Short mmCIF file of N, CA and C in Angstrom, two decimals:
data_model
loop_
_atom_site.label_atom_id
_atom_site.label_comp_id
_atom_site.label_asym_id
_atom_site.label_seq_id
_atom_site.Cartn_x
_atom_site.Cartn_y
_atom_site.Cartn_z
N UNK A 1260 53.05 -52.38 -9.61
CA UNK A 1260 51.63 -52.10 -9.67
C UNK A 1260 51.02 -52.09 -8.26
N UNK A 1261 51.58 -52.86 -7.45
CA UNK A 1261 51.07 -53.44 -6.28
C UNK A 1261 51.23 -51.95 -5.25
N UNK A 1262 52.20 -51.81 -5.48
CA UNK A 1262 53.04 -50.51 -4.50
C UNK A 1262 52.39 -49.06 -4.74
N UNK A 1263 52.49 -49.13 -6.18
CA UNK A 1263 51.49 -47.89 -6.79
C UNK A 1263 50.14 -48.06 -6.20
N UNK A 1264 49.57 -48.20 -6.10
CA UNK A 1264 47.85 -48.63 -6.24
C UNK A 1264 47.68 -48.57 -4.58
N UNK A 1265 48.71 -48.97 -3.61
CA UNK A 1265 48.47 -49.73 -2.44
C UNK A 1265 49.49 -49.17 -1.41
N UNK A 1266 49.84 -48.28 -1.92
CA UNK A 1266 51.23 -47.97 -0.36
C UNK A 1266 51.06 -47.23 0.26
N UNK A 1267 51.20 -47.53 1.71
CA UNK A 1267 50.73 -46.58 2.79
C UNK A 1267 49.36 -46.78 3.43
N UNK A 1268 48.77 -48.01 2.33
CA UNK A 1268 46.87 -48.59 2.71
C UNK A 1268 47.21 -49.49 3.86
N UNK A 1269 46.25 -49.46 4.37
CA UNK A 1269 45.99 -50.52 5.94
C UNK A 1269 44.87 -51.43 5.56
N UNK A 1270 45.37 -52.60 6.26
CA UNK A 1270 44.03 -53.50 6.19
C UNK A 1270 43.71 -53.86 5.04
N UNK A 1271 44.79 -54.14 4.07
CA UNK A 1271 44.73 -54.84 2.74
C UNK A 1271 44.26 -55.90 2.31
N UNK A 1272 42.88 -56.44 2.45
CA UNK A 1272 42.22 -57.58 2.04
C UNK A 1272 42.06 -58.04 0.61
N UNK A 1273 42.74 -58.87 0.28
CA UNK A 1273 43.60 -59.64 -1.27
C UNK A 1273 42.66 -60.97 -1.16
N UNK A 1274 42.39 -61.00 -2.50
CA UNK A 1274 41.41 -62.14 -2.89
C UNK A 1274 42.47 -63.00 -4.06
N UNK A 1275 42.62 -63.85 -3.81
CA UNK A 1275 43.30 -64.81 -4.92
C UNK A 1275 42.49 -65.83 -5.44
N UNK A 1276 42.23 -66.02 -6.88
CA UNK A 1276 41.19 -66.83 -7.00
C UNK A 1276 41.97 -67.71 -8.57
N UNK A 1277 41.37 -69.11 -8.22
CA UNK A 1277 42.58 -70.21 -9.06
C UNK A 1277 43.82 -69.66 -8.50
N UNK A 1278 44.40 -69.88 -7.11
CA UNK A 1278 45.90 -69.54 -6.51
C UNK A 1278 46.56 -69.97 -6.88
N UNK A 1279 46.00 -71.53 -7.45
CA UNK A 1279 47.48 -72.47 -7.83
C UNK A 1279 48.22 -72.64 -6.32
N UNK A 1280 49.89 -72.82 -6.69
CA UNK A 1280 50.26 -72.73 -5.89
C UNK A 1280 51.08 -71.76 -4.67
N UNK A 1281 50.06 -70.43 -4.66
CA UNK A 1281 50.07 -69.39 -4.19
C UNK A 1281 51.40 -68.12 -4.84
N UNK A 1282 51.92 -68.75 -5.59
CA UNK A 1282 53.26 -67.89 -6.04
C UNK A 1282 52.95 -66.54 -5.89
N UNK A 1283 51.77 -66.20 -6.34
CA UNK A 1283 51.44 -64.88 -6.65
C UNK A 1283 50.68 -64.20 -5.56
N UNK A 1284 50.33 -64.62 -4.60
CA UNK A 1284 50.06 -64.07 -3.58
C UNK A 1284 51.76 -64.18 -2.54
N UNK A 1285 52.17 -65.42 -2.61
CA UNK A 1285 53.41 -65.43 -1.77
C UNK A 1285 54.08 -63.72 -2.29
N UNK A 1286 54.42 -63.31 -3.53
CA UNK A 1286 55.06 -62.01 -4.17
C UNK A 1286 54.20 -60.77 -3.87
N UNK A 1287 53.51 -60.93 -3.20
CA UNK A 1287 52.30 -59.41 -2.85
C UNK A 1287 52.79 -59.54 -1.41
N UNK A 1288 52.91 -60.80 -0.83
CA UNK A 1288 53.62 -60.47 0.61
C UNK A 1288 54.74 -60.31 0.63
N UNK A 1289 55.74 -60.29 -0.57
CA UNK A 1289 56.69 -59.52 -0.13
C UNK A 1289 56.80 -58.01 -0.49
N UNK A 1290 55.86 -57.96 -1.01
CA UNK A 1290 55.71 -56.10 -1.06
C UNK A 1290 55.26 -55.71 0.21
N UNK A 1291 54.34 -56.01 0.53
CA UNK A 1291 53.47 -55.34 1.95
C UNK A 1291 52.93 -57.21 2.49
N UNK A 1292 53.85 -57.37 3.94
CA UNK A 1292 53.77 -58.37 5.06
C UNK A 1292 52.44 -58.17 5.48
N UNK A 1293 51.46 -56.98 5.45
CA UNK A 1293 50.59 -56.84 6.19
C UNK A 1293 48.92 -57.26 5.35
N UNK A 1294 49.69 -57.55 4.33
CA UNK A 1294 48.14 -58.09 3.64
C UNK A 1294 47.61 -59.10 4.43
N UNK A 1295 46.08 -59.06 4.35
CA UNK A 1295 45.41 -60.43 4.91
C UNK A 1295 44.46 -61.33 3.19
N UNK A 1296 45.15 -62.21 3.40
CA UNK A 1296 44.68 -63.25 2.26
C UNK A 1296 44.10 -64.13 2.33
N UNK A 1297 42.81 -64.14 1.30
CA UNK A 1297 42.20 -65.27 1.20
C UNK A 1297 42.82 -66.04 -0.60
N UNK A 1298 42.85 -67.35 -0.09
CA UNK A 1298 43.16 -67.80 -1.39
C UNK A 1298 42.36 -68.88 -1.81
N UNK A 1299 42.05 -69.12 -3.31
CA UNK A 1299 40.58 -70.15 -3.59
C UNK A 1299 41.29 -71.09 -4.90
N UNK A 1300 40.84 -72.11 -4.72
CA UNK A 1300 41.42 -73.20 -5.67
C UNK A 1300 40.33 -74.28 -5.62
N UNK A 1301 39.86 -74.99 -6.84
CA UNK A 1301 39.46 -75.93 -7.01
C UNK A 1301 40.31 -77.32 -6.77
N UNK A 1302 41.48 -77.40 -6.79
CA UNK A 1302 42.14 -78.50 -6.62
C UNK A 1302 42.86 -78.89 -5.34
N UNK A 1303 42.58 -80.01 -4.96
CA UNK A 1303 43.13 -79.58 -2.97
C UNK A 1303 44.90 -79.75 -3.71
N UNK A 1304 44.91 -80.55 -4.34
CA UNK A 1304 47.01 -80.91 -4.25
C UNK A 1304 47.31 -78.82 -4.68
N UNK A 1305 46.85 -78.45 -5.23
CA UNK A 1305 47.67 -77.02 -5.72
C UNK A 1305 47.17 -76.09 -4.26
N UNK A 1306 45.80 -76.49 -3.51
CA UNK A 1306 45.78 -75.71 -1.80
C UNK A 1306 47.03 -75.97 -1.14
N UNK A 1307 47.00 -77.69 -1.08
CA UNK A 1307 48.55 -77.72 -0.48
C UNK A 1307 49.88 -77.34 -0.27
N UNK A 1308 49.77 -77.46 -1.90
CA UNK A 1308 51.09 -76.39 -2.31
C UNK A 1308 50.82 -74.96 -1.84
N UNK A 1309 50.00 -74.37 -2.00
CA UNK A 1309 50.12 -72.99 -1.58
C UNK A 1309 50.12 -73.26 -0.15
N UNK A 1310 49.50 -74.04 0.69
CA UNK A 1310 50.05 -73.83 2.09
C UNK A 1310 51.34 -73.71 2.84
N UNK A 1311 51.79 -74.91 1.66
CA UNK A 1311 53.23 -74.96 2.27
C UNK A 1311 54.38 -73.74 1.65
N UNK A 1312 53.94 -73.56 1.19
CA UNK A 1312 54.65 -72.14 0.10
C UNK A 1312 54.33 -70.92 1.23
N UNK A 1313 53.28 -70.71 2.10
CA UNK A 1313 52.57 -69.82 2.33
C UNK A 1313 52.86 -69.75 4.05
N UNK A 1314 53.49 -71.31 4.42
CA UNK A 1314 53.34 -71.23 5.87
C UNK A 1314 53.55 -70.22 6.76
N UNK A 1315 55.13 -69.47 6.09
CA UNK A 1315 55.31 -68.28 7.04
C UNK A 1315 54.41 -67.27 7.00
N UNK A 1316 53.34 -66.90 6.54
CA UNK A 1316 52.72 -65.99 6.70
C UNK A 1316 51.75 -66.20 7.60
N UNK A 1317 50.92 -65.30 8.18
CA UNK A 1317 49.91 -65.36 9.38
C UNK A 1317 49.09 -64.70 8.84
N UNK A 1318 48.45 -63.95 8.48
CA UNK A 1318 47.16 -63.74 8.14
C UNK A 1318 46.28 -64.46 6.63
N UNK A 1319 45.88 -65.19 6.75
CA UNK A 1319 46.01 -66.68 5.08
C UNK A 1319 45.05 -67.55 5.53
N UNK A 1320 43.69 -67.49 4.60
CA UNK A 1320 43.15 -68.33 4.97
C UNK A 1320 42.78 -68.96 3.75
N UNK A 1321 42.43 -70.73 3.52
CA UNK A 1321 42.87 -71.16 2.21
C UNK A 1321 40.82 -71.70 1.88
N UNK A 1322 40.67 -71.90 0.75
CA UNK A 1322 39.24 -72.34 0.62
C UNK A 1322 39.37 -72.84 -0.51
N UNK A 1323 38.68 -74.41 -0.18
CA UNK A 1323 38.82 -74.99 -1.65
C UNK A 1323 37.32 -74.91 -2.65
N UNK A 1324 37.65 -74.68 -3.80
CA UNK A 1324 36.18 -74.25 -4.41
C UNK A 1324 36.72 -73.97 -5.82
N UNK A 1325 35.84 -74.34 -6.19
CA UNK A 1325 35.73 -74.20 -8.21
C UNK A 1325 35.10 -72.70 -8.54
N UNK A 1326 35.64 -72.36 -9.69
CA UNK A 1326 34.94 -71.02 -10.65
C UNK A 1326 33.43 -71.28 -10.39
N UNK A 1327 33.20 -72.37 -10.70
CA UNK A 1327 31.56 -73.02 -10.75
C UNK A 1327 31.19 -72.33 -9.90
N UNK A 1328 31.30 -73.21 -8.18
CA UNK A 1328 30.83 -73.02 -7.05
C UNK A 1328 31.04 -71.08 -6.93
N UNK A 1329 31.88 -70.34 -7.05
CA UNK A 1329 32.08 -68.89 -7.02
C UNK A 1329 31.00 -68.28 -7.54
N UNK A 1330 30.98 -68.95 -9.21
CA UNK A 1330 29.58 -68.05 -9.72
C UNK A 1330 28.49 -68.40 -9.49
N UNK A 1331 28.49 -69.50 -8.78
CA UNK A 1331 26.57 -70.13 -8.23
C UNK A 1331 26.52 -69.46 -7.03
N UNK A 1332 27.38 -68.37 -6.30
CA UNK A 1332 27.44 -68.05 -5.03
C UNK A 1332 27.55 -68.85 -3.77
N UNK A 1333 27.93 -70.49 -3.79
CA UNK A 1333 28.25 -71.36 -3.05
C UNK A 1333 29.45 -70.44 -1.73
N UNK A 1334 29.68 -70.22 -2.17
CA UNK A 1334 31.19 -69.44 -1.03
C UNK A 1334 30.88 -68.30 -1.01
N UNK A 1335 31.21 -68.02 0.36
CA UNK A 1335 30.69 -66.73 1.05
C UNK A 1335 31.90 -65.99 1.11
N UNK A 1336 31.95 -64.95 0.20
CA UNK A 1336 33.44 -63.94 0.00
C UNK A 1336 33.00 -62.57 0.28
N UNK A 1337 33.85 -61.95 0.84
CA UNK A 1337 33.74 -60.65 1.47
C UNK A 1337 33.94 -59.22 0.61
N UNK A 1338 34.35 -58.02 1.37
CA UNK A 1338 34.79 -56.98 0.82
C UNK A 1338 36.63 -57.12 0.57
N UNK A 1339 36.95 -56.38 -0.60
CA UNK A 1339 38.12 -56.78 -0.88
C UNK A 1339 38.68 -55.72 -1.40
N UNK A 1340 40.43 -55.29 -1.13
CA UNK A 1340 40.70 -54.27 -1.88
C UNK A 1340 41.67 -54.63 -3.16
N UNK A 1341 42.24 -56.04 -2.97
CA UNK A 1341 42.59 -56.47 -4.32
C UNK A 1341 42.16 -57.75 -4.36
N UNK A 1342 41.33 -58.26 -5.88
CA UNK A 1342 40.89 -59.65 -6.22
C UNK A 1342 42.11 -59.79 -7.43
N UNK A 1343 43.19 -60.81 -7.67
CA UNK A 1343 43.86 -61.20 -8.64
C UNK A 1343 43.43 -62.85 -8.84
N UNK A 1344 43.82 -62.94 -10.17
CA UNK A 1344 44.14 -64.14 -10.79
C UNK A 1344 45.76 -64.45 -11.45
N UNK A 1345 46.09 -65.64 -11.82
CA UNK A 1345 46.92 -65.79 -12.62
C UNK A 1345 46.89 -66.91 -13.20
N UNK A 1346 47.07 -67.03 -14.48
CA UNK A 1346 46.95 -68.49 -15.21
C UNK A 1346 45.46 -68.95 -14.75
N UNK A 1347 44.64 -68.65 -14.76
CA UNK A 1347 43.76 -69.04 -14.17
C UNK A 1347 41.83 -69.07 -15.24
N UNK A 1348 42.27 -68.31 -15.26
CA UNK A 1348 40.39 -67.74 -15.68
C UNK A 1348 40.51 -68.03 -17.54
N UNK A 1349 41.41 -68.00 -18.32
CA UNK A 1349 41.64 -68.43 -19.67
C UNK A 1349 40.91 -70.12 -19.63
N UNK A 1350 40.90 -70.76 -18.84
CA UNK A 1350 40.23 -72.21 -18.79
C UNK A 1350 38.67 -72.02 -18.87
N UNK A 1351 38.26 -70.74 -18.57
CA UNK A 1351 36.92 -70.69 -18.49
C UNK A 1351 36.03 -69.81 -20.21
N UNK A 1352 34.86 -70.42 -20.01
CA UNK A 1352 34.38 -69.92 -21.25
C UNK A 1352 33.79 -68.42 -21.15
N UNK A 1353 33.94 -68.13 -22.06
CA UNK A 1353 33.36 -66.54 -22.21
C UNK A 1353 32.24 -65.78 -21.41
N UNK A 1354 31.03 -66.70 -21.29
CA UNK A 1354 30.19 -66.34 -20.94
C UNK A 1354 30.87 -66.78 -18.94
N UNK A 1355 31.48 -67.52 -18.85
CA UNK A 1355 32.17 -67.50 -17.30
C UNK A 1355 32.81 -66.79 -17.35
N UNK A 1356 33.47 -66.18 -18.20
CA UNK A 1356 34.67 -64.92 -18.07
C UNK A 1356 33.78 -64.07 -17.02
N UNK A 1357 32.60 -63.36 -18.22
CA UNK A 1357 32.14 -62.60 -18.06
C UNK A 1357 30.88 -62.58 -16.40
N UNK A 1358 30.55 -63.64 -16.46
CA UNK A 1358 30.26 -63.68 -14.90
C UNK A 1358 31.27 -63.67 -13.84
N UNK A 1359 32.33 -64.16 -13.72
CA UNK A 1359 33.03 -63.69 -12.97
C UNK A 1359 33.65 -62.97 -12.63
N UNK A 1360 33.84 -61.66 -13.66
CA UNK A 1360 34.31 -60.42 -13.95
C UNK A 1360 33.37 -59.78 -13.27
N UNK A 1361 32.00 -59.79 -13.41
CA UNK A 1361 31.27 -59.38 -12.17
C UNK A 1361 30.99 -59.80 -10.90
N UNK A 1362 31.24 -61.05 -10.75
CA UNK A 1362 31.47 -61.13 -9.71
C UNK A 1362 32.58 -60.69 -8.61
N UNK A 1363 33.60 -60.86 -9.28
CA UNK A 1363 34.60 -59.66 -8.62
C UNK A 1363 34.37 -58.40 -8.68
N UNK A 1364 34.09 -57.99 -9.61
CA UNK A 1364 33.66 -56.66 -9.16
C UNK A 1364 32.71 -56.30 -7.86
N UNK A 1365 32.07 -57.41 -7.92
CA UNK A 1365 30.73 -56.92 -6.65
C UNK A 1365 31.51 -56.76 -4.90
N UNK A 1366 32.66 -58.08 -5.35
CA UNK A 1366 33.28 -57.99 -4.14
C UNK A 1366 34.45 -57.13 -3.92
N UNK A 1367 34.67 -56.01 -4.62
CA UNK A 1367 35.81 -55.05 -4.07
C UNK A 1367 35.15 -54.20 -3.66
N UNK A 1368 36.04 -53.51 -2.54
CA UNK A 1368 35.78 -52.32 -1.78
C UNK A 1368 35.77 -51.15 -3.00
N UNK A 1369 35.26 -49.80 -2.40
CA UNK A 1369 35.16 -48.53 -2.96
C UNK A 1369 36.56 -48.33 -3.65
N UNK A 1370 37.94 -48.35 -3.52
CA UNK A 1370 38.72 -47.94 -4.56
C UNK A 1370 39.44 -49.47 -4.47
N UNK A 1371 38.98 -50.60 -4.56
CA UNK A 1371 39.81 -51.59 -4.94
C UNK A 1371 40.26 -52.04 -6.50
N UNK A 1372 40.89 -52.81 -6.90
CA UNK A 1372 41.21 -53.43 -8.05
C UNK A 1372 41.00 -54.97 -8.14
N UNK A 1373 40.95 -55.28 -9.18
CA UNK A 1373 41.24 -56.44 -9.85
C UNK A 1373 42.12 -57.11 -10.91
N UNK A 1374 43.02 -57.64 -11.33
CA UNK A 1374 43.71 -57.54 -11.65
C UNK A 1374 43.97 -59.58 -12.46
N UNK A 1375 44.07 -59.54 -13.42
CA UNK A 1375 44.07 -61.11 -14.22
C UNK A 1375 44.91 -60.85 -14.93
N UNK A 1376 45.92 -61.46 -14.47
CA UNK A 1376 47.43 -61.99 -15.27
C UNK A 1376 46.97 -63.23 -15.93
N UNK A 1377 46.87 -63.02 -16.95
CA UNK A 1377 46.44 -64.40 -17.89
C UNK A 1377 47.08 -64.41 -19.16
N UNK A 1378 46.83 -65.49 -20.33
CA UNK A 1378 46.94 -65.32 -21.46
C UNK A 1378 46.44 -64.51 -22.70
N UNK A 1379 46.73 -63.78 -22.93
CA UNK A 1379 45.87 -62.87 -23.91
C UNK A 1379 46.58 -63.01 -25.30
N UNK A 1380 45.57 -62.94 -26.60
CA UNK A 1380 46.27 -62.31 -27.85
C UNK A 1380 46.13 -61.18 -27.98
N UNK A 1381 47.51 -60.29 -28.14
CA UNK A 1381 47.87 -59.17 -28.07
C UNK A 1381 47.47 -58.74 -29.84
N UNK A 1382 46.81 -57.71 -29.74
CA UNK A 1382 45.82 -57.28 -30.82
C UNK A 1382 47.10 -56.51 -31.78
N UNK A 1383 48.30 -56.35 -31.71
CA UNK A 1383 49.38 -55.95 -32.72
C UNK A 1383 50.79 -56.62 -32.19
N UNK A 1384 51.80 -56.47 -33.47
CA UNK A 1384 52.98 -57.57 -33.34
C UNK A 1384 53.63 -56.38 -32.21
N UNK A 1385 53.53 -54.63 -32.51
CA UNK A 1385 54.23 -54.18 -31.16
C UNK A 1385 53.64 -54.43 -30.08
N UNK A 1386 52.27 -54.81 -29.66
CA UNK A 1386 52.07 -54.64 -28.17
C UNK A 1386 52.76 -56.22 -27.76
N UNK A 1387 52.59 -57.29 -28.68
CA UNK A 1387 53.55 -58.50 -28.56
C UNK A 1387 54.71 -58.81 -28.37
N UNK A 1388 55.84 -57.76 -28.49
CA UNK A 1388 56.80 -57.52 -28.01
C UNK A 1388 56.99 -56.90 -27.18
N UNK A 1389 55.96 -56.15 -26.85
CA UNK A 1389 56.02 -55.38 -25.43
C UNK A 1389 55.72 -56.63 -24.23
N UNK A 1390 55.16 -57.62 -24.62
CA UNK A 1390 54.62 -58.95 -23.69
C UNK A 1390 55.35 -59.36 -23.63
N UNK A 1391 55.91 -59.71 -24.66
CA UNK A 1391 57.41 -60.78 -24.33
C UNK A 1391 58.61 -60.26 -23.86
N UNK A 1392 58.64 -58.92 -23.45
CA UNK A 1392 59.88 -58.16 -23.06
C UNK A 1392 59.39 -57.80 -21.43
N UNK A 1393 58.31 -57.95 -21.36
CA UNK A 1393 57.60 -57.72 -19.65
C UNK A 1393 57.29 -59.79 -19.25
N UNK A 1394 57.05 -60.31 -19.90
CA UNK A 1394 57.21 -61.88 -19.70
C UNK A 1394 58.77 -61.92 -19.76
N UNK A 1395 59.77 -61.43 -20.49
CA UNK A 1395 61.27 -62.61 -20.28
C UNK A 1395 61.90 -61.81 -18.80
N UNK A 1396 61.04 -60.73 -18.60
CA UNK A 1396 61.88 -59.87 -17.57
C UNK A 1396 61.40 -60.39 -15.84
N UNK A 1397 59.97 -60.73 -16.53
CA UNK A 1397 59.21 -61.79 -15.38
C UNK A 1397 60.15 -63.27 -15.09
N UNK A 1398 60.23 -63.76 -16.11
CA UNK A 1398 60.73 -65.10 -16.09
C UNK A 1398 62.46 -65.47 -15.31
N UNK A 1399 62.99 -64.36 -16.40
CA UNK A 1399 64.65 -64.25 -15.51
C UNK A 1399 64.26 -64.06 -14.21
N UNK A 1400 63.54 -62.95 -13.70
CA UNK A 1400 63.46 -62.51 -12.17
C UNK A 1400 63.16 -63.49 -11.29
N UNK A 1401 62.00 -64.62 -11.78
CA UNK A 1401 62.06 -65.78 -11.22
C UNK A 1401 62.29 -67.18 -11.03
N UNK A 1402 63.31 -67.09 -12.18
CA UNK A 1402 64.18 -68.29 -12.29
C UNK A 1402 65.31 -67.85 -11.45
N UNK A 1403 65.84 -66.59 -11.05
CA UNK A 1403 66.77 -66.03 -10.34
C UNK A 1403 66.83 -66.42 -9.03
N UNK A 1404 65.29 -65.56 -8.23
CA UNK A 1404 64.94 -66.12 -7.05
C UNK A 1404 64.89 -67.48 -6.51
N UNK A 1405 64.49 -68.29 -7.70
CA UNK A 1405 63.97 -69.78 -7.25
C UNK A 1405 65.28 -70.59 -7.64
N UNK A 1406 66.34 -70.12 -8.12
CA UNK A 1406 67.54 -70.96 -8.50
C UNK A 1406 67.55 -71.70 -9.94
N UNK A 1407 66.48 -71.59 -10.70
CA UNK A 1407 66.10 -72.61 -11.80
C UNK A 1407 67.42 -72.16 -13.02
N UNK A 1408 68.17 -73.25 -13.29
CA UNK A 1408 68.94 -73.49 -13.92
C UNK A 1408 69.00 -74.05 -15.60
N UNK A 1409 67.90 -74.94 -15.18
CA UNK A 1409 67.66 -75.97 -16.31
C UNK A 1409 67.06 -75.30 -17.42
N UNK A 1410 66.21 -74.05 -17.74
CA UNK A 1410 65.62 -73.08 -18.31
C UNK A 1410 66.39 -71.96 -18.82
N UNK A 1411 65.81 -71.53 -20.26
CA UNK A 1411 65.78 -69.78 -20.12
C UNK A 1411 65.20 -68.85 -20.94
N UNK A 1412 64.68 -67.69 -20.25
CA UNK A 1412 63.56 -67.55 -20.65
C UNK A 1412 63.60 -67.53 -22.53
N UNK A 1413 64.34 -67.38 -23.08
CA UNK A 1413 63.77 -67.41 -24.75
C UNK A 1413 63.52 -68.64 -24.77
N UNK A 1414 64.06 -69.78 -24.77
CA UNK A 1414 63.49 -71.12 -25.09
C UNK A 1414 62.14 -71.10 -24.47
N UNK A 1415 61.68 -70.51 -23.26
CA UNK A 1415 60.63 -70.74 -22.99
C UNK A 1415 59.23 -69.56 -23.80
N UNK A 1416 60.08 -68.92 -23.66
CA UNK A 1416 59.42 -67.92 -25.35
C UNK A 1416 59.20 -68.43 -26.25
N UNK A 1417 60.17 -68.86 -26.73
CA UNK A 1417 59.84 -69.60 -28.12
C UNK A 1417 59.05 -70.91 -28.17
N UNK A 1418 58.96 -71.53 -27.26
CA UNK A 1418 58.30 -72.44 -27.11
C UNK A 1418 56.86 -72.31 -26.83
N UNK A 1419 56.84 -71.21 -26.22
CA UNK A 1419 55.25 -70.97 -26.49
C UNK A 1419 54.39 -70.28 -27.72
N UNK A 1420 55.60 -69.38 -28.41
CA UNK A 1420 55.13 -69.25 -29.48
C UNK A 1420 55.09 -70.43 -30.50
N UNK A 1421 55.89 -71.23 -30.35
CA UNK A 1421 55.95 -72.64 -31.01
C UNK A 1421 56.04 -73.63 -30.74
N UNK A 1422 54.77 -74.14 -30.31
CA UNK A 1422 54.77 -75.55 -29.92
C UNK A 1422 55.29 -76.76 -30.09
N UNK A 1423 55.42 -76.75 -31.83
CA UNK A 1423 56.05 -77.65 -32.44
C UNK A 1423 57.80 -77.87 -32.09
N UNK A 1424 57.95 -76.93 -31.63
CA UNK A 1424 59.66 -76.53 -31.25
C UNK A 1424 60.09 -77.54 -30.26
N UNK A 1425 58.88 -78.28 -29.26
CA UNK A 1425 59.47 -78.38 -28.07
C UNK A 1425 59.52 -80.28 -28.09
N UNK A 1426 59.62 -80.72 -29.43
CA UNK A 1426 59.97 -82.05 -29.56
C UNK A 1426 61.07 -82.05 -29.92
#
């Protein structure tokens, strides 16, 4: 998606908002090294983590701040050509969805995106298998990279479809 949308652009200003611990911005720099990132977290221990996750990169600047503080306009955020989330914005209520959905919007540039990798219920059992076949293909790819052994992705499938499973 990243490559499509973005290759061959200069001066790629990426908004990460709830970074966690930057995973998902760390994976946009390895598509294109030349992004400049801002990343936003309410929690300093998950800033940390993304710092240290993040050290090798040079253009990264980290800001700690809540959804709250974002939609009261407390933090001063710029023009942007990609704003993402991940795991992130599902914690918030509807009516915050929906303010912050504009609020990102206000802050992308003329052909930027936005983009929220989150939890969704998938409105039919095929587009649900289409999720879980783009999630187990996610999951192998990064249990691969990161070495994780102890896992795999159907147990972790199934376990989210069934909670009860995981006693």
């Amino acid at each position: 998606l990243f490559r499509h949308f973005f290759a061959g652009r200069e001066n790629i200003r990426l908004l990460d908002i709830g970074c966690g611990d930057g995973v998902l911005t760390e994976e946009l720099f390895r598509a294109d090294s030349v992004i400049s990132a801002t990343l936003i977290d309410g929690n300093d221990g998950m800033l940390h983590r993304a710092k240290e996750r993040l050290k090798a990169f040079q253009k990264v600047c980290f800001l700690k701040a809540s959804f709250q503080e974002i939609l009261a306009g407390e933090i001063e955020l710029g023009s942007y050509a990609l704003c993402v989330s991940s795991m992130a914005i599902h914690h918030l209520g509807m009516n915050e969805k929906a303010s912050l959905f504009k609020k990102m919007l206000s802050h992308l540039n003329a052909e930027g995106h936005f983009i929220n990798i989150d939890v969704v219920l998938p409105p039919s059992e095929a587009l649900e298998s289409w999720y879980f076949a783009i999630w187990r293909d996610w999951l192998g790819h990064m249990m691969n990279r990161y070495n994780v052994t102890d896992e795999a992705p159907e147990d972790l499938i199934k376990r989210y479809k069934d909670p009860s499973s995981m006693n």
